[in-house]
């Protein structure tokens, strides 16, 4: 009996204890949940991160291009907001910060954040800021503001910043603390260098107990010259305006790019792409409408590295190099000095169904031409004859793609690996590619696949070939130095590795420079564009290009310029999408850029002669 009573007594105690626990759980989770959360908050440690100032960006002459200023921002410590004071703070925000709507205020005070960023108070004086701190829930911390000092100038090189996506969180884990990331340009390429280490604010409950200031990112020094960048931008815009005035085009002519490359190092001295954008608009967050407007005109595309165009006659230097190395001249020609008669068209018989007659851009022909005058006058017939020689000699065996092999050796059809994101590779077409396309992209090729006529198109930079301005600049640099290397922007990059191209010797370089000089002088396709320079043109070289586009689109205008034949320092590549003749538009743009590079007085871009 005694044992039974003792058992009942213990059981009752257990039941009472269990009921007590349930009551307390119910009280914590249901009745006093807000008080419970506040009690827990008072006992826990939390860290809030403050973005670090990003490193500053300078040009080659240490001219500051991008900076970060630390500006005071007002935060509200939402853990110090309770039922007793919430209305006071709501009213304060409403009447002192008119930019916040009622819905904004409700969103602020329902936020789950510990510190909520209210606004930039850089315009308030010291006394006004101190008055804010008299309210216990307000805190003031410096917040980094990115500023692009030249606005649209160099926007595609510099890029812009924004809030990271889930994918960017994966690529750059530290961005979860900084809350901003480089979206394009060197801001993206050098994110880890520029980003810095976020500051840390440690809270115990609602009280701030520790503050570790952010550590700024490293500064970046790039190879562009901002003064040259300004001149190049002006020149390209002037040329595009002239193209719109002089050509009837189905579309407004507004896209183009210029690359200025150091011929020895591969440094990018200037890179301009239009349309462009103002990166400052992204610092506080661009509106959806403005973003769509910029996206519609492809303002975010850097056409210098992403624009894919048929190169037209600027590609003829590939066949020029091949002819010299391989002795593959037109039928009956043994050396570069031997001439053939160009009557304005080339007729021959292909048995594969290819086009039988090819008309040169100059209907009455170029007379007797050799390799040099073929470059000078951009004679298509001379180069078609070389393609015909290749086809008749090598059709069906590996050497059939000898022209493509030479093009790839110069970097066509592959990335240059410049230190900018989103570069495109372009296409060097051949039989294997057409066979692949017959399956994967049948709409692009005929059932017969690769034909002799495709090689005829390729040798003059037409057909399926596409390239970027940066590829063209790098290819010409290789031909004029004998070295292959990557173009780059960061000044402090490790020594740019060079590899000698054994098929390019000093004699060839001298021949090529002399022949490019013929283009900008009398009887050359760019003579009209450079005539204004007088005797100074005697030391300048270049190559025009006019590439046909499909449908009713106007031709693409190209020019590759060399600032000096006797002492070449810079390569200037200009392309205007649907800009028409290379000699009429791209060449005059390049001429003005060269005037700047060799310290001549600048003259406006003047519409040149329509040649090829």
PDB file of N, CA and C in Angstrom, residues 511-566:
ATOM      1  N   UNK A 511      58.189  44.888 -96.270  1.00  0.00           N
ATOM      2  CA  UNK A 511      57.326  44.893 -97.464  1.00  0.00           C
ATOM      3  C   UNK A 511      55.904  45.304 -97.101  1.00  0.00           C
ATOM      4  N   UNK A 512      55.379  44.717 -96.016  1.00  0.00           N
ATOM      5  CA  UNK A 512      53.998  44.990 -95.627  1.00  0.00           C
ATOM      6  C   UNK A 512      53.835  46.458 -95.240  1.00  0.00           C
ATOM      7  N   UNK A 513      54.739  46.991 -94.446  1.00  0.00           N
ATOM      8  CA  UNK A 513      54.647  48.402 -94.061  1.00  0.00           C
ATOM      9  C   UNK A 513      54.657  49.311 -95.286  1.00  0.00           C
ATOM     10  N   UNK A 514      55.538  49.024 -96.224  1.00  0.00           N
ATOM     11  CA  UNK A 514      55.609  49.840 -97.442  1.00  0.00           C
ATOM     12  C   UNK A 514      54.315  49.763 -98.239  1.00  0.00           C
ATOM     13  N   UNK A 515      53.726  48.571 -98.311  1.00  0.00           N
ATOM     14  CA  UNK A 515      52.497  48.416 -99.089  1.00  0.00           C
ATOM     15  C   UNK A 515      51.302  49.053 -98.384  1.00  0.00           C
ATOM     16  N   UNK A 516      51.272  49.010 -97.042  1.00  0.00           N
ATOM     17  CA  UNK A 516      50.204  49.693 -96.307  1.00  0.00           C
ATOM     18  C   UNK A 516      50.326  51.202 -96.479  1.00  0.00           C
ATOM     19  N   UNK A 517      51.547  51.683 -96.643  1.00  0.00           N
ATOM     20  CA  UNK A 517      51.778  53.097 -96.888  1.00  0.00           C
ATOM     21  C   UNK A 517      51.205  53.530 -98.237  1.00  0.00           C
ATOM     22  N   UNK A 518      51.205  52.617 -99.210  1.00  0.00           N
ATOM     23  CA  UNK A 518      50.644  52.940-100.531  1.00  0.00           C
ATOM     24  C   UNK A 518      49.147  53.226-100.439  1.00  0.00           C
ATOM     25  N   UNK A 519      48.458  52.615 -99.472  1.00  0.00           N
ATOM     26  CA  UNK A 519      47.003  52.736 -99.351  1.00  0.00           C
ATOM     27  C   UNK A 519      46.590  54.159 -98.994  1.00  0.00           C
ATOM     28  N   UNK A 520      47.409  54.842 -98.164  1.00  0.00           N
ATOM     29  CA  UNK A 520      47.029  56.175 -97.692  1.00  0.00           C
ATOM     30  C   UNK A 520      47.600  57.295 -98.569  1.00  0.00           C
ATOM     31  N   UNK A 521      48.273  56.916 -99.637  1.00  0.00           N
ATOM     32  CA  UNK A 521      48.856  57.911-100.536  1.00  0.00           C
ATOM     33  C   UNK A 521      48.242  57.809-101.934  1.00  0.00           C
ATOM     34  N   UNK A 522      48.738  58.576-102.862  1.00  0.00           N
ATOM     35  CA  UNK A 522      48.113  58.707-104.182  1.00  0.00           C
ATOM     36  C   UNK A 522      47.880  57.345-104.830  1.00  0.00           C
ATOM     37  N   UNK A 523      46.685  57.191-105.394  1.00  0.00           N
ATOM     38  CA  UNK A 523      46.205  55.960-106.032  1.00  0.00           C
ATOM     39  C   UNK A 523      45.779  54.899-105.019  1.00  0.00           C
ATOM     40  N   UNK A 524      45.937  55.172-103.721  1.00  0.00           N
ATOM     41  CA  UNK A 524      45.477  54.232-102.694  1.00  0.00           C
ATOM     42  C   UNK A 524      44.021  54.478-102.345  1.00  0.00           C
ATOM     43  N   UNK A 525      43.360  53.461-101.822  1.00  0.00           N
ATOM     44  CA  UNK A 525      41.924  53.582-101.527  1.00  0.00           C
ATOM     45  C   UNK A 525      41.632  54.578-100.400  1.00  0.00           C
ATOM     46  N   UNK A 526      42.624  54.888 -99.543  1.00  0.00           N
ATOM     47  CA  UNK A 526      42.398  55.827 -98.442  1.00  0.00           C
ATOM     48  C   UNK A 526      43.038  57.189 -98.699  1.00  0.00           C
ATOM     49  N   UNK A 527      43.473  57.431 -99.928  1.00  0.00           N
ATOM     50  CA  UNK A 527      44.186  58.678-100.230  1.00  0.00           C
ATOM     51  C   UNK A 527      43.339  59.910 -99.893  1.00  0.00           C
ATOM     52  N   UNK A 528      42.072  59.888-100.261  1.00  0.00           N
ATOM     53  CA  UNK A 528      41.207  61.045-100.028  1.00  0.00           C
ATOM     54  C   UNK A 528      41.084  61.352 -98.535  1.00  0.00           C
ATOM     55  N   UNK A 529      41.029  60.318 -97.703  1.00  0.00           N
ATOM     56  CA  UNK A 529      40.881  60.514 -96.258  1.00  0.00           C
ATOM     57  C   UNK A 529      42.124  61.120 -95.632  1.00  0.00           C
ATOM     58  N   UNK A 530      43.297  60.820 -96.196  1.00  0.00           N
ATOM     59  CA  UNK A 530      44.562  61.251 -95.594  1.00  0.00           C
ATOM     60  C   UNK A 530      45.233  62.408 -96.336  1.00  0.00           C
ATOM     61  N   UNK A 531      44.626  62.845 -97.434  1.00  0.00           N
ATOM     62  CA  UNK A 531      45.216  63.908 -98.240  1.00  0.00           C
ATOM     63  C   UNK A 531      45.416  65.181 -97.427  1.00  0.00           C
ATOM     64  N   UNK A 532      44.542  65.404 -96.452  1.00  0.00           N
ATOM     65  CA  UNK A 532      44.604  66.616 -95.636  1.00  0.00           C
ATOM     66  C   UNK A 532      45.899  66.702 -94.831  1.00  0.00           C
ATOM     67  N   UNK A 533      46.566  65.570 -94.626  1.00  0.00           N
ATOM     68  CA  UNK A 533      47.805  65.550 -93.844  1.00  0.00           C
ATOM     69  C   UNK A 533      49.018  65.973 -94.660  1.00  0.00           C
ATOM     70  N   UNK A 534      48.859  66.126 -95.954  1.00  0.00           N
ATOM     71  CA  UNK A 534      49.968  66.528 -96.802  1.00  0.00           C
ATOM     72  C   UNK A 534      51.120  65.546 -96.736  1.00  0.00           C
ATOM     73  N   UNK A 535      52.327  66.061 -96.563  1.00  0.00           N
ATOM     74  CA  UNK A 535      53.518  65.193 -96.568  1.00  0.00           C
ATOM     75  C   UNK A 535      53.557  64.247 -95.371  1.00  0.00           C
ATOM     76  N   UNK A 536      52.817  64.574 -94.319  1.00  0.00           N
ATOM     77  CA  UNK A 536      52.796  63.696 -93.133  1.00  0.00           C
ATOM     78  C   UNK A 536      52.225  62.318 -93.473  1.00  0.00           C
ATOM     79  N   UNK A 537      51.381  62.264 -94.512  1.00  0.00           N
ATOM     80  CA  UNK A 537      50.799  60.981 -94.916  1.00  0.00           C
ATOM     81  C   UNK A 537      51.846  60.037 -95.491  1.00  0.00           C
ATOM     82  N   UNK A 538      53.007  60.573 -95.847  1.00  0.00           N
ATOM     83  CA  UNK A 538      54.066  59.736 -96.410  1.00  0.00           C
ATOM     84  C   UNK A 538      54.614  58.725 -95.398  1.00  0.00           C
ATOM     85  N   UNK A 539      54.327  58.953 -94.127  1.00  0.00           N
ATOM     86  CA  UNK A 539      54.827  58.041 -93.096  1.00  0.00           C
ATOM     87  C   UNK A 539      53.694  57.291 -92.395  1.00  0.00           C
ATOM     88  N   UNK A 540      52.516  57.275 -93.023  1.00  0.00           N
ATOM     89  CA  UNK A 540      51.345  56.611 -92.419  1.00  0.00           C
ATOM     90  C   UNK A 540      50.891  55.481 -93.325  1.00  0.00           C
ATOM     91  N   UNK A 541      50.321  54.458 -92.747  1.00  0.00           N
ATOM     92  CA  UNK A 541      49.840  53.335 -93.546  1.00  0.00           C
ATOM     93  C   UNK A 541      48.475  52.860 -93.081  1.00  0.00           C
ATOM     94  N   UNK A 542      47.888  51.971 -93.870  1.00  0.00           N
ATOM     95  CA  UNK A 542      46.590  51.435 -93.465  1.00  0.00           C
ATOM     96  C   UNK A 542      46.014  50.488 -94.490  1.00  0.00           C
ATOM     97  N   UNK A 543      44.826  50.020 -94.208  1.00  0.00           N
ATOM     98  CA  UNK A 543      44.095  49.146 -95.141  1.00  0.00           C
ATOM     99  C   UNK A 543      42.614  49.391 -94.962  1.00  0.00           C
ATOM    100  N   UNK A 544      41.943  49.697 -96.075  1.00  0.00           N
ATOM    101  CA  UNK A 544      40.491  49.882 -96.054  1.00  0.00           C
ATOM    102  C   UNK A 544      39.785  48.541 -96.185  1.00  0.00           C
ATOM    103  N   UNK A 545      38.548  48.531 -95.742  1.00  0.00           N
ATOM    104  CA  UNK A 545      37.712  47.345 -95.906  1.00  0.00           C
ATOM    105  C   UNK A 545      36.252  47.737 -95.970  1.00  0.00           C
ATOM    106  N   UNK A 546      35.527  47.139 -96.896  1.00  0.00           N
ATOM    107  CA  UNK A 546      34.083  47.363 -97.017  1.00  0.00           C
ATOM    108  C   UNK A 546      33.428  45.996 -97.137  1.00  0.00           C
ATOM    109  N   UNK A 547      32.699  45.615 -96.101  1.00  0.00           N
ATOM    110  CA  UNK A 547      32.139  44.266 -96.046  1.00  0.00           C
ATOM    111  C   UNK A 547      30.639  44.292 -96.310  1.00  0.00           C
ATOM    112  N   UNK A 548      30.200  43.480 -97.241  1.00  0.00           N
ATOM    113  CA  UNK A 548      28.778  43.402 -97.561  1.00  0.00           C
ATOM    114  C   UNK A 548      28.025  42.654 -96.469  1.00  0.00           C
ATOM    115  N   UNK A 549      26.815  43.117 -96.232  1.00  0.00           N
ATOM    116  CA  UNK A 549      25.942  42.470 -95.251  1.00  0.00           C
ATOM    117  C   UNK A 549      24.734  41.860 -95.951  1.00  0.00           C
ATOM    118  N   UNK A 550      24.134  40.909 -95.287  1.00  0.00           N
ATOM    119  CA  UNK A 550      22.972  40.228 -95.864  1.00  0.00           C
ATOM    120  C   UNK A 550      21.771  41.167 -95.913  1.00  0.00           C
ATOM    121  N   UNK A 551      20.862  40.892 -96.828  1.00  0.00           N
ATOM    122  CA  UNK A 551      19.619  41.638 -96.926  1.00  0.00           C
ATOM    123  C   UNK A 551      19.832  43.060 -97.399  1.00  0.00           C
ATOM    124  N   UNK A 552      19.040  43.978 -96.832  1.00  0.00           N
ATOM    125  CA  UNK A 552      19.095  45.385 -97.249  1.00  0.00           C
ATOM    126  C   UNK A 552      20.017  46.226 -96.368  1.00  0.00           C
ATOM    127  N   UNK A 553      20.768  45.596 -95.508  1.00  0.00           N
ATOM    128  CA  UNK A 553      21.648  46.349 -94.618  1.00  0.00           C
ATOM    129  C   UNK A 553      22.784  46.996 -95.410  1.00  0.00           C
ATOM    130  N   UNK A 554      23.174  48.178 -94.981  1.00  0.00           N
ATOM    131  CA  UNK A 554      24.295  48.861 -95.593  1.00  0.00           C
ATOM    132  C   UNK A 554      25.596  48.112 -95.288  1.00  0.00           C
ATOM    133  N   UNK A 555      26.637  48.374 -96.065  1.00  0.00           N
ATOM    134  CA  UNK A 555      27.923  47.707 -95.852  1.00  0.00           C
ATOM    135  C   UNK A 555      28.552  48.107 -94.515  1.00  0.00           C
ATOM    136  N   UNK A 556      29.416  47.243 -94.005  1.00  0.00           N
ATOM    137  CA  UNK A 556      30.197  47.549 -92.807  1.00  0.00           C
ATOM    138  C   UNK A 556      31.498  48.216 -93.226  1.00  0.00           C
ATOM    139  N   UNK A 557      31.814  49.332 -92.563  1.00  0.00           N
ATOM    140  CA  UNK A 557      32.983  50.148 -92.899  1.00  0.00           C
ATOM    141  C   UNK A 557      34.147  49.812 -91.970  1.00  0.00           C
ATOM    142  N   UNK A 558      35.323  49.486 -92.576  1.00  0.00           N
ATOM    143  CA  UNK A 558      36.514  49.102 -91.812  1.00  0.00           C
ATOM    144  C   UNK A 558      37.716  49.954 -92.220  1.00  0.00           C
ATOM    145  N   UNK A 559      38.597  50.173 -91.277  1.00  0.00           N
ATOM    146  CA  UNK A 559      39.926  50.679 -91.611  1.00  0.00           C
ATOM    147  C   UNK A 559      40.905  50.242 -90.526  1.00  0.00           C
ATOM    148  N   UNK A 560      42.093  49.797 -90.975  1.00  0.00           N
ATOM    149  CA  UNK A 560      43.197  49.515 -90.062  1.00  0.00           C
ATOM    150  C   UNK A 560      44.290  50.530 -90.363  1.00  0.00           C
ATOM    151  N   UNK A 561      44.682  51.311 -89.365  1.00  0.00           N
ATOM    152  CA  UNK A 561      45.681  52.346 -89.564  1.00  0.00           C
ATOM    153  C   UNK A 561      46.960  52.063 -88.791  1.00  0.00           C
ATOM    154  N   UNK A 562      48.089  52.509 -89.346  1.00  0.00           N
ATOM    155  CA  UNK A 562      49.391  52.433 -88.691  1.00  0.00           C
ATOM    156  C   UNK A 562      49.900  53.868 -88.565  1.00  0.00           C
ATOM    157  N   UNK A 563      50.257  54.289 -87.349  1.00  0.00           N
ATOM    158  CA  UNK A 563      50.591  55.695 -87.125  1.00  0.00           C
ATOM    159  C   UNK A 563      51.883  56.124 -87.805  1.00  0.00           C
ATOM    160  N   UNK A 564      52.813  55.174 -88.024  1.00  0.00           N
ATOM    161  CA  UNK A 564      54.085  55.513 -88.653  1.00  0.00           C
ATOM    162  C   UNK A 564      54.667  54.281 -89.320  1.00  0.00           C
ATOM    163  N   UNK A 565      55.126  54.467 -90.548  1.00  0.00           N
ATOM    164  CA  UNK A 565      55.774  53.363 -91.264  1.00  0.00           C
ATOM    165  C   UNK A 565      57.238  53.218 -90.830  1.00  0.00           C
ATOM    166  N   UNK A 566      57.873  54.345 -90.574  1.00  0.00           N
ATOM    167  CA  UNK A 566      59.292  54.300 -90.205  1.00  0.00           C
ATOM    168  C   UNK A 566      59.505  53.858 -88.765  1.00  0.00           C
TER     169      UNK A 566
END
